[in-house]
PDB file of N, CA and C in Angstrom:
ATOM      1  N   UNK C   1       0.991  -1.164   0.299  1.00  0.00           N
ATOM      2  CA  UNK C   1       0.284   0.005  -0.189  1.00  0.00           C
ATOM      3  C   UNK C   1       0.545   1.571   0.169  1.00  0.00           C
ATOM      4  N   UNK C   2       0.888   2.236  -0.513  1.00  0.00           N
ATOM      5  CA  UNK C   2       1.879   3.298  -1.183  1.00  0.00           C
ATOM      6  C   UNK C   2       0.923   4.193   0.276  1.00  0.00           C
ATOM      7  N   UNK C   3       1.931   5.076   0.805  1.00  0.00           N
ATOM      8  CA  UNK C   3       1.818   5.863   1.720  1.00  0.00           C
ATOM      9  C   UNK C   3       0.633   6.911   1.919  1.00  0.00           C
ATOM     10  N   UNK C   4       0.506   6.892   1.105  1.00  0.00           N
ATOM     11  CA  UNK C   4      -0.979   8.507   0.416  1.00  0.00           C
ATOM     12  C   UNK C   4      -2.137   7.392   0.414  1.00  0.00           C
ATOM     13  N   UNK C   5      -1.691   6.621  -0.134  1.00  0.00           N
ATOM     14  CA  UNK C   5      -3.047   5.638   0.196  1.00  0.00           C
ATOM     15  C   UNK C   5      -3.803   4.858   1.639  1.00  0.00           C
ATOM     16  N   UNK C   6      -2.759   5.187   2.513  1.00  0.00           N
ATOM     17  CA  UNK C   6      -2.702   4.586   4.009  1.00  0.00           C
ATOM     18  C   UNK C   6      -3.556   6.085   4.180  1.00  0.00           C
ATOM     19  N   UNK C   7      -2.926   6.974   4.114  1.00  0.00           N
ATOM     20  CA  UNK C   7      -2.874   8.368   4.941  1.00  0.00           C
ATOM     21  C   UNK C   7      -4.567   8.105   4.637  1.00  0.00           C
ATOM     22  N   UNK C   8      -5.098   8.195   3.301  1.00  0.00           N
ATOM     23  CA  UNK C   8      -5.936   8.816   3.219  1.00  0.00           C
ATOM     24  C   UNK C   8      -7.030   7.353   3.561  1.00  0.00           C
ATOM     25  N   UNK C   9      -6.804   6.090   3.891  1.00  0.00           N
ATOM     26  CA  UNK C   9      -7.616   5.422   4.813  1.00  0.00           C
ATOM     27  C   UNK C   9      -7.808   6.025   5.448  1.00  0.00           C
ATOM     28  N   UNK C  10      -6.519   6.862   6.468  1.00  0.00           N
ATOM     29  CA  UNK C  10      -7.015   7.277   7.973  1.00  0.00           C
ATOM     30  C   UNK C  10      -7.773   7.839   7.918  1.00  0.00           C
ATOM     31  N   UNK C  11      -7.826   8.982   6.650  1.00  0.00           N
ATOM     32  CA  UNK C  11      -9.095   9.794   6.763  1.00  0.00           C
ATOM     33  C   UNK C  11     -10.580   9.395   6.828  1.00  0.00           C
ATOM     34  N   UNK C  12     -10.486   7.934   6.280  1.00  0.00           N
ATOM     35  CA  UNK C  12     -11.938   7.521   5.889  1.00  0.00           C
ATOM     36  C   UNK C  12     -11.899   6.364   7.462  1.00  0.00           C
ATOM     37  N   UNK C  13     -11.282   6.190   8.126  1.00  0.00           N
ATOM     38  CA  UNK C  13     -11.626   5.912   8.908  1.00  0.00           C
ATOM     39  C   UNK C  13     -12.183   6.387  10.418  1.00  0.00           C
ATOM     40  N   UNK C  14     -11.761   7.910  10.458  1.00  0.00           N
ATOM     41  CA  UNK C  14     -12.243   8.828  11.108  1.00  0.00           C
ATOM     42  C   UNK C  14     -13.118   9.091  11.035  1.00  0.00           C
ATOM     43  N   UNK C  15     -13.410   9.477   9.568  1.00  0.00           N
ATOM     44  CA  UNK C  15     -14.745  10.248   9.552  1.00  0.00           C
ATOM     45  C   UNK C  15     -15.813   9.367   9.569  1.00  0.00           C
ATOM     46  N   UNK C  16     -15.249   8.053   9.516  1.00  0.00           N
ATOM     47  CA  UNK C  16     -16.737   6.630   9.418  1.00  0.00           C
ATOM     48  C   UNK C  16     -17.064   6.759  11.315  1.00  0.00           C
ATOM     49  N   UNK C  17     -16.107   6.592  11.987  1.00  0.00           N
ATOM     50  CA  UNK C  17     -15.837   6.466  13.056  1.00  0.00           C
ATOM     51  C   UNK C  17     -16.746   7.181  13.890  1.00  0.00           C
ATOM     52  N   UNK C  18     -16.436   8.346  13.580  1.00  0.00           N
ATOM     53  CA  UNK C  18     -16.876   9.403  14.160  1.00  0.00           C
ATOM     54  C   UNK C  18     -18.193  10.020  13.382  1.00  0.00           C
ATOM     55  N   UNK C  19     -18.648   9.000  12.755  1.00  0.00           N
ATOM     56  CA  UNK C  19     -20.349   9.672  11.684  1.00  0.00           C
ATOM     57  C   UNK C  19     -19.689  10.965  11.493  1.00  0.00           C
ATOM     58  N   UNK C  20     -19.405  11.807  10.935  1.00  0.00           N
ATOM     59  CA  UNK C  20     -18.818  13.032  10.367  1.00  0.00           C
ATOM     60  C   UNK C  20     -17.573  12.791   9.959  1.00  0.00           C
ATOM     61  N   UNK C  21     -17.234  14.226   9.254  1.00  0.00           N
ATOM     62  CA  UNK C  21     -16.221  14.431   7.934  1.00  0.00           C
ATOM     63  C   UNK C  21     -15.782  15.701   9.696  1.00  0.00           C
ATOM     64  N   UNK C  22     -14.278  15.073  10.197  1.00  0.00           N
ATOM     65  CA  UNK C  22     -14.296  16.235  11.098  1.00  0.00           C
ATOM     66  C   UNK C  22     -12.900  17.030  10.299  1.00  0.00           C
ATOM     67  N   UNK C  23     -13.447  18.335   9.828  1.00  0.00           N
ATOM     68  CA  UNK C  23     -12.678  19.161   9.273  1.00  0.00           C
ATOM     69  C   UNK C  23     -10.475  18.693   9.187  1.00  0.00           C
ATOM     70  N   UNK C  24     -10.595  18.831  10.534  1.00  0.00           N
ATOM     71  CA  UNK C  24      -8.883  18.691  11.407  1.00  0.00           C
ATOM     72  C   UNK C  24      -8.717  17.484  10.932  1.00  0.00           C
ATOM     73  N   UNK C  25      -9.258  16.169  10.387  1.00  0.00           N
ATOM     74  CA  UNK C  25      -8.222  15.156  10.164  1.00  0.00           C
ATOM     75  C   UNK C  25      -8.159  15.522   8.533  1.00  0.00           C
ATOM     76  N   UNK C  26      -7.847  16.772   8.135  1.00  0.00           N
ATOM     77  CA  UNK C  26      -7.317  17.849   6.673  1.00  0.00           C
ATOM     78  C   UNK C  26      -6.705  16.822   5.855  1.00  0.00           C
ATOM     79  N   UNK C  27      -6.077  17.175   4.912  1.00  0.00           N
ATOM     80  CA  UNK C  27      -5.598  16.270   4.083  1.00  0.00           C
ATOM     81  C   UNK C  27      -3.786  16.664   4.476  1.00  0.00           C
ATOM     82  N   UNK C  28      -3.600  17.718   5.402  1.00  0.00           N
ATOM     83  CA  UNK C  28      -1.674  17.842   5.961  1.00  0.00           C
ATOM     84  C   UNK C  28      -2.515  16.899   7.038  1.00  0.00           C
ATOM     85  N   UNK C  29      -2.894  16.995   7.987  1.00  0.00           N
ATOM     86  CA  UNK C  29      -2.659  16.061   9.226  1.00  0.00           C
ATOM     87  C   UNK C  29      -2.675  14.585   8.601  1.00  0.00           C
ATOM     88  N   UNK C  30      -3.986  14.606   7.839  1.00  0.00           N
ATOM     89  CA  UNK C  30      -3.375  12.968   7.736  1.00  0.00           C
ATOM     90  C   UNK C  30      -2.010  12.762   6.857  1.00  0.00           C
ATOM     91  N   UNK C  31      -0.931  13.424   6.557  1.00  0.00           N
ATOM     92  CA  UNK C  31      -0.190  13.074   5.989  1.00  0.00           C
ATOM     93  C   UNK C  31       1.320  13.337   6.018  1.00  0.00           C
ATOM     94  N   UNK C  32       0.892  13.672   6.794  1.00  0.00           N
ATOM     95  CA  UNK C  32       1.882  13.875   8.870  1.00  0.00           C
ATOM     96  C   UNK C  32       2.750  12.837   8.754  1.00  0.00           C
ATOM     97  N   UNK C  33       1.898  11.238   8.352  1.00  0.00           N
ATOM     98  CA  UNK C  33       2.309   9.726   9.233  1.00  0.00           C
ATOM     99  C   UNK C  33       2.757   9.255   8.285  1.00  0.00           C
ATOM    100  N   UNK C  34       2.855   9.737   6.658  1.00  0.00           N
ATOM    101  CA  UNK C  34       3.532   9.341   5.567  1.00  0.00           C
ATOM    102  C   UNK C  34       4.434   8.236   5.738  1.00  0.00           C
ATOM    103  N   UNK C  35       5.468   9.120   6.485  1.00  0.00           N
ATOM    104  CA  UNK C  35       6.507   8.826   6.069  1.00  0.00           C
ATOM    105  C   UNK C  35       6.294   6.912   7.407  1.00  0.00           C
ATOM    106  N   UNK C  36       5.774   7.139   8.689  1.00  0.00           N
ATOM    107  CA  UNK C  36       5.404   6.486   9.246  1.00  0.00           C
ATOM    108  C   UNK C  36       5.362   4.422   8.466  1.00  0.00           C
ATOM    109  N   UNK C  37       4.015   5.468   7.598  1.00  0.00           N
ATOM    110  CA  UNK C  37       3.507   4.382   6.456  1.00  0.00           C
ATOM    111  C   UNK C  37       4.222   3.902   5.420  1.00  0.00           C
ATOM    112  N   UNK C  38       5.169   4.482   4.902  1.00  0.00           N
ATOM    113  CA  UNK C  38       6.072   4.140   4.460  1.00  0.00           C
ATOM    114  C   UNK C  38       6.957   2.710   4.724  1.00  0.00           C
ATOM    115  N   UNK C  39       7.716   3.261   5.683  1.00  0.00           N
ATOM    116  CA  UNK C  39       8.179   2.451   6.809  1.00  0.00           C
ATOM    117  C   UNK C  39       7.612   0.692   7.054  1.00  0.00           C
ATOM    118  N   UNK C  40       6.187   1.009   7.648  1.00  0.00           N
ATOM    119  CA  UNK C  40       5.750   0.179   7.816  1.00  0.00           C
ATOM    120  C   UNK C  40       5.433  -0.692   6.911  1.00  0.00           C
ATOM    121  N   UNK C  41       5.103  -0.066   5.763  1.00  0.00           N
ATOM    122  CA  UNK C  41       4.778  -1.110   4.547  1.00  0.00           C
ATOM    123  C   UNK C  41       6.355  -1.885   3.560  1.00  0.00           C
ATOM    124  N   UNK C  42       7.314  -0.769   4.192  1.00  0.00           N
ATOM    125  CA  UNK C  42       8.511  -1.731   3.166  1.00  0.00           C
ATOM    126  C   UNK C  42       9.149  -2.784   4.383  1.00  0.00           C
ATOM    127  N   UNK C  43       8.841  -2.067   5.936  1.00  0.00           N
ATOM    128  CA  UNK C  43       9.271  -3.608   6.529  1.00  0.00           C
ATOM    129  C   UNK C  43       8.189  -4.715   7.299  1.00  0.00           C
ATOM    130  N   UNK C  44       7.100  -4.276   6.967  1.00  0.00           N
ATOM    131  CA  UNK C  44       5.923  -5.237   7.586  1.00  0.00           C
ATOM    132  C   UNK C  44       4.953  -5.323   6.183  1.00  0.00           C
ATOM    133  N   UNK C  45       3.783  -6.130   6.492  1.00  0.00           N
ATOM    134  CA  UNK C  45       2.241  -6.409   5.212  1.00  0.00           C
ATOM    135  C   UNK C  45       1.923  -4.901   5.366  1.00  0.00           C
ATOM    136  N   UNK C  46       0.792  -5.412   4.232  1.00  0.00           N
ATOM    137  CA  UNK C  46      -0.268  -4.490   4.642  1.00  0.00           C
ATOM    138  C   UNK C  46      -1.014  -4.296   5.436  1.00  0.00           C
ATOM    139  N   UNK C  47      -1.279  -5.662   6.623  1.00  0.00           N
ATOM    140  CA  UNK C  47      -1.761  -5.963   7.889  1.00  0.00           C
ATOM    141  C   UNK C  47      -1.504  -5.239   8.730  1.00  0.00           C
ATOM    142  N   UNK C  48      -0.127  -5.055   8.487  1.00  0.00           N
ATOM    143  CA  UNK C  48       0.617  -4.046   9.428  1.00  0.00           C
ATOM    144  C   UNK C  48       0.284  -3.106   8.911  1.00  0.00           C
ATOM    145  N   UNK C  49      -0.051  -1.974   8.289  1.00  0.00           N
ATOM    146  CA  UNK C  49       0.104  -1.089   7.965  1.00  0.00           C
ATOM    147  C   UNK C  49      -1.435  -0.519   7.950  1.00  0.00           C
ATOM    148  N   UNK C  50      -2.343  -1.527   8.226  1.00  0.00           N
ATOM    149  CA  UNK C  50      -4.100  -1.218   8.534  1.00  0.00           C
ATOM    150  C   UNK C  50      -4.031  -1.214  10.004  1.00  0.00           C
ATOM    151  N   UNK C  51      -3.055  -1.621  10.413  1.00  0.00           N
ATOM    152  CA  UNK C  51      -3.207  -2.091  11.927  1.00  0.00           C
ATOM    153  C   UNK C  51      -3.163  -0.909  12.799  1.00  0.00           C
ATOM    154  N   UNK C  52      -1.703  -0.120  12.220  1.00  0.00           N
ATOM    155  CA  UNK C  52      -1.519   1.218  12.499  1.00  0.00           C
ATOM    156  C   UNK C  52      -2.256   2.147  12.250  1.00  0.00           C
ATOM    157  N   UNK C  53      -2.812   2.192  10.506  1.00  0.00           N
ATOM    158  CA  UNK C  53      -4.086   2.936  10.734  1.00  0.00           C
ATOM    159  C   UNK C  53      -4.948   3.010  11.708  1.00  0.00           C
ATOM    160  N   UNK C  54      -5.310   1.729  12.233  1.00  0.00           N
ATOM    161  CA  UNK C  54      -6.418   1.620  12.524  1.00  0.00           C
ATOM    162  C   UNK C  54      -5.971   2.215  14.610  1.00  0.00           C
ATOM    163  N   UNK C  55      -5.221   2.008  14.752  1.00  0.00           N
ATOM    164  CA  UNK C  55      -4.392   2.814  15.970  1.00  0.00           C
ATOM    165  C   UNK C  55      -4.316   3.752  16.316  1.00  0.00           C
ATOM    166  N   UNK C  56      -3.786   4.299  15.095  1.00  0.00           N
ATOM    167  CA  UNK C  56      -4.169   6.082  14.289  1.00  0.00           C
ATOM    168  C   UNK C  56      -5.942   6.042  14.473  1.00  0.00           C
ATOM    169  N   UNK C  57      -6.398   5.781  13.971  1.00  0.00           N
ATOM    170  CA  UNK C  57      -8.168   6.434  13.758  1.00  0.00           C
ATOM    171  C   UNK C  57      -8.537   6.779  15.255  1.00  0.00           C
ATOM    172  N   UNK C  58      -8.270   5.728  16.206  1.00  0.00           N
ATOM    173  CA  UNK C  58      -8.566   5.334  17.488  1.00  0.00           C
ATOM    174  C   UNK C  58      -8.337   6.762  18.506  1.00  0.00           C
ATOM    175  N   UNK C  59      -6.901   6.470  18.313  1.00  0.00           N
ATOM    176  CA  UNK C  59      -6.557   7.883  18.803  1.00  0.00           C
ATOM    177  C   UNK C  59      -7.473   9.228  18.315  1.00  0.00           C
ATOM    178  N   UNK C  60      -7.630   9.364  17.156  1.00  0.00           N
ATOM    179  CA  UNK C  60      -8.532  11.056  16.979  1.00  0.00           C
ATOM    180  C   UNK C  60      -9.543  10.277  17.352  1.00  0.00           C
ATOM    181  N   UNK C  61     -10.330   9.340  17.107  1.00  0.00           N
ATOM    182  CA  UNK C  61     -11.561   9.791  17.674  1.00  0.00           C
ATOM    183  C   UNK C  61     -11.789   9.342  19.064  1.00  0.00           C
ATOM    184  N   UNK C  62     -10.766   9.407  19.907  1.00  0.00           N
ATOM    185  CA  UNK C  62     -10.962   9.574  21.434  1.00  0.00           C
ATOM    186  C   UNK C  62     -10.507  10.835  21.895  1.00  0.00           C
ATOM    187  N   UNK C  63     -10.338  11.961  20.469  1.00  0.00           N
ATOM    188  CA  UNK C  63     -10.021  13.036  20.668  1.00  0.00           C
ATOM    189  C   UNK C  63      -8.902  13.417  21.473  1.00  0.00           C
ATOM    190  N   UNK C  64      -7.778  13.098  21.226  1.00  0.00           N
ATOM    191  CA  UNK C  64      -6.319  12.985  21.028  1.00  0.00           C
ATOM    192  C   UNK C  64      -5.754  13.225  19.859  1.00  0.00           C
ATOM    193  N   UNK C  65      -4.940  13.888  19.641  1.00  0.00           N
ATOM    194  CA  UNK C  65      -4.037  14.091  17.764  1.00  0.00           C
ATOM    195  C   UNK C  65      -3.001  14.085  17.628  1.00  0.00           C
ATOM    196  N   UNK C  66      -2.583  12.498  17.567  1.00  0.00           N
ATOM    197  CA  UNK C  66      -1.233  11.629  17.895  1.00  0.00           C
ATOM    198  C   UNK C  66      -0.040  12.532  16.745  1.00  0.00           C
ATOM    199  N   UNK C  67       1.142  12.628  17.913  1.00  0.00           N
ATOM    200  CA  UNK C  67       2.470  13.111  17.329  1.00  0.00           C
ATOM    201  C   UNK C  67       2.477  12.696  16.087  1.00  0.00           C
ATOM    202  N   UNK C  68       3.253  12.589  15.246  1.00  0.00           N
ATOM    203  CA  UNK C  68       4.515  12.038  14.592  1.00  0.00           C
ATOM    204  C   UNK C  68       4.971  10.954  15.107  1.00  0.00           C
ATOM    205  N   UNK C  69       5.546  11.274  16.531  1.00  0.00           N
ATOM    206  CA  UNK C  69       6.558  10.661  17.202  1.00  0.00           C
ATOM    207  C   UNK C  69       5.497   9.302  18.310  1.00  0.00           C
ATOM    208  N   UNK C  70       4.597  10.134  18.158  1.00  0.00           N
ATOM    209  CA  UNK C  70       3.315   8.901  18.587  1.00  0.00           C
ATOM    210  C   UNK C  70       3.192   7.926  17.654  1.00  0.00           C
ATOM    211  N   UNK C  71       2.864   8.442  16.438  1.00  0.00           N
ATOM    212  CA  UNK C  71       2.953   7.358  15.439  1.00  0.00           C
ATOM    213  C   UNK C  71       3.915   6.830  15.438  1.00  0.00           C
ATOM    214  N   UNK C  72       5.346   6.616  15.104  1.00  0.00           N
ATOM    215  CA  UNK C  72       5.957   5.805  15.243  1.00  0.00           C
ATOM    216  C   UNK C  72       6.577   5.293  16.299  1.00  0.00           C
ATOM    217  N   UNK C  73       5.609   5.061  17.629  1.00  0.00           N
ATOM    218  CA  UNK C  73       5.892   4.654  18.387  1.00  0.00           C
ATOM    219  C   UNK C  73       4.883   2.876  18.087  1.00  0.00           C
ATOM    220  N   UNK C  74       3.418   3.612  17.667  1.00  0.00           N
ATOM    221  CA  UNK C  74       2.582   2.509  17.364  1.00  0.00           C
ATOM    222  C   UNK C  74       3.169   1.895  15.826  1.00  0.00           C
ATOM    223  N   UNK C  75       3.856   2.470  15.336  1.00  0.00           N
ATOM    224  CA  UNK C  75       4.700   1.333  14.570  1.00  0.00           C
ATOM    225  C   UNK C  75       5.822   0.402  14.651  1.00  0.00           C
ATOM    226  N   UNK C  76       6.457   0.870  15.352  1.00  0.00           N
ATOM    227  CA  UNK C  76       7.729   0.354  16.152  1.00  0.00           C
ATOM    228  C   UNK C  76       6.908  -1.305  16.534  1.00  0.00           C
ATOM    229  N   UNK C  77       5.909  -0.780  17.673  1.00  0.00           N
ATOM    230  CA  UNK C  77       4.818  -1.317  17.767  1.00  0.00           C
ATOM    231  C   UNK C  77       4.637  -3.061  17.365  1.00  0.00           C
ATOM    232  N   UNK C  78       4.220  -1.898  16.294  1.00  0.00           N
ATOM    233  CA  UNK C  78       3.453  -3.036  15.455  1.00  0.00           C
ATOM    234  C   UNK C  78       4.446  -3.718  14.928  1.00  0.00           C
ATOM    235  N   UNK C  79       5.361  -3.268  14.290  1.00  0.00           N
ATOM    236  CA  UNK C  79       6.488  -4.414  14.062  1.00  0.00           C
ATOM    237  C   UNK C  79       6.934  -4.962  14.475  1.00  0.00           C
ATOM    238  N   UNK C  80       7.464  -4.810  15.709  1.00  0.00           N
ATOM    239  CA  UNK C  80       8.327  -5.606  16.676  1.00  0.00           C
ATOM    240  C   UNK C  80       7.377  -7.038  16.969  1.00  0.00           C
ATOM    241  N   UNK C  81       6.223  -6.439  17.095  1.00  0.00           N
ATOM    242  CA  UNK C  81       5.080  -7.733  17.500  1.00  0.00           C
ATOM    243  C   UNK C  81       4.801  -8.496  16.624  1.00  0.00           C
ATOM    244  N   UNK C  82       4.983  -8.132  15.270  1.00  0.00           N
ATOM    245  CA  UNK C  82       5.249  -9.487  13.992  1.00  0.00           C
ATOM    246  C   UNK C  82       6.583 -10.223  13.698  1.00  0.00           C
ATOM    247  N   UNK C  83       7.561  -9.865  14.591  1.00  0.00           N
ATOM    248  CA  UNK C  83       8.633 -10.027  15.055  1.00  0.00           C
ATOM    249  C   UNK C  83       9.811 -10.337  14.015  1.00  0.00           C
ATOM    250  N   UNK C  84       9.393  -8.331  13.781  1.00  0.00           N
ATOM    251  CA  UNK C  84      10.363  -8.270  12.380  1.00  0.00           C
ATOM    252  C   UNK C  84      10.969  -7.207  13.030  1.00  0.00           C
ATOM    253  N   UNK C  85      12.844  -7.257  12.682  1.00  0.00           N
ATOM    254  CA  UNK C  85      13.042  -6.068  13.486  1.00  0.00           C
ATOM    255  C   UNK C  85      12.759  -4.578  12.717  1.00  0.00           C
ATOM    256  N   UNK C  86      13.739  -3.330  13.669  1.00  0.00           N
ATOM    257  CA  UNK C  86      13.305  -2.400  13.297  1.00  0.00           C
ATOM    258  C   UNK C  86      14.301  -1.363  12.501  1.00  0.00           C
ATOM    259  N   UNK C  87      15.263  -2.136  12.446  1.00  0.00           N
ATOM    260  CA  UNK C  87      15.906  -1.766  11.074  1.00  0.00           C
ATOM    261  C   UNK C  87      16.998  -2.977  10.566  1.00  0.00           C
ATOM    262  N   UNK C  88      17.642  -2.267   9.674  1.00  0.00           N
ATOM    263  CA  UNK C  88      18.078  -2.807   8.440  1.00  0.00           C
ATOM    264  C   UNK C  88      19.290  -3.784   9.184  1.00  0.00           C
ATOM    265  N   UNK C  89      19.535  -4.218  10.079  1.00  0.00           N
ATOM    266  CA  UNK C  89      20.619  -4.446  10.694  1.00  0.00           C
ATOM    267  C   UNK C  89      22.218  -4.169  10.495  1.00  0.00           C
ATOM    268  N   UNK C  90      22.804  -2.361  10.683  1.00  0.00           N
ATOM    269  CA  UNK C  90      23.336  -2.036  10.444  1.00  0.00           C
ATOM    270  C   UNK C  90      24.411  -1.908  11.660  1.00  0.00           C
ATOM    271  N   UNK C  91      24.914  -1.459  11.476  1.00  0.00           N
ATOM    272  CA  UNK C  91      26.043  -0.997  13.454  1.00  0.00           C
ATOM    273  C   UNK C  91      25.551  -0.145  13.804  1.00  0.00           C
ATOM    274  N   UNK C  92      24.701   0.760  13.243  1.00  0.00           N
ATOM    275  CA  UNK C  92      24.614   2.052  14.276  1.00  0.00           C
ATOM    276  C   UNK C  92      25.206   3.153  13.819  1.00  0.00           C
ATOM    277  N   UNK C  93      27.139   3.310  13.005  1.00  0.00           N
ATOM    278  CA  UNK C  93      27.380   4.287  13.482  1.00  0.00           C
ATOM    279  C   UNK C  93      27.234   4.849  11.914  1.00  0.00           C
TER     280      UNK C  93
END
């Protein structure tokens, strides 16, 4: 799934859960997470991407707006839960 498609999924998920289109879930706000979606797509599966979309959507509906750092933390949790490494195995230098 392309990161832009995942961002659009987030917009749809939030709008459907809230039963209204929340203007604050704008194009910009959803696309803030594209780097996160790109990483999850690269290192995980479509299911992992959708798990991140769902987790972010739940936070939007609960009235909070996850920061990009929060989104990264959610994504890292999804990826490690699947037993996949968070890095490419480099030496870190």
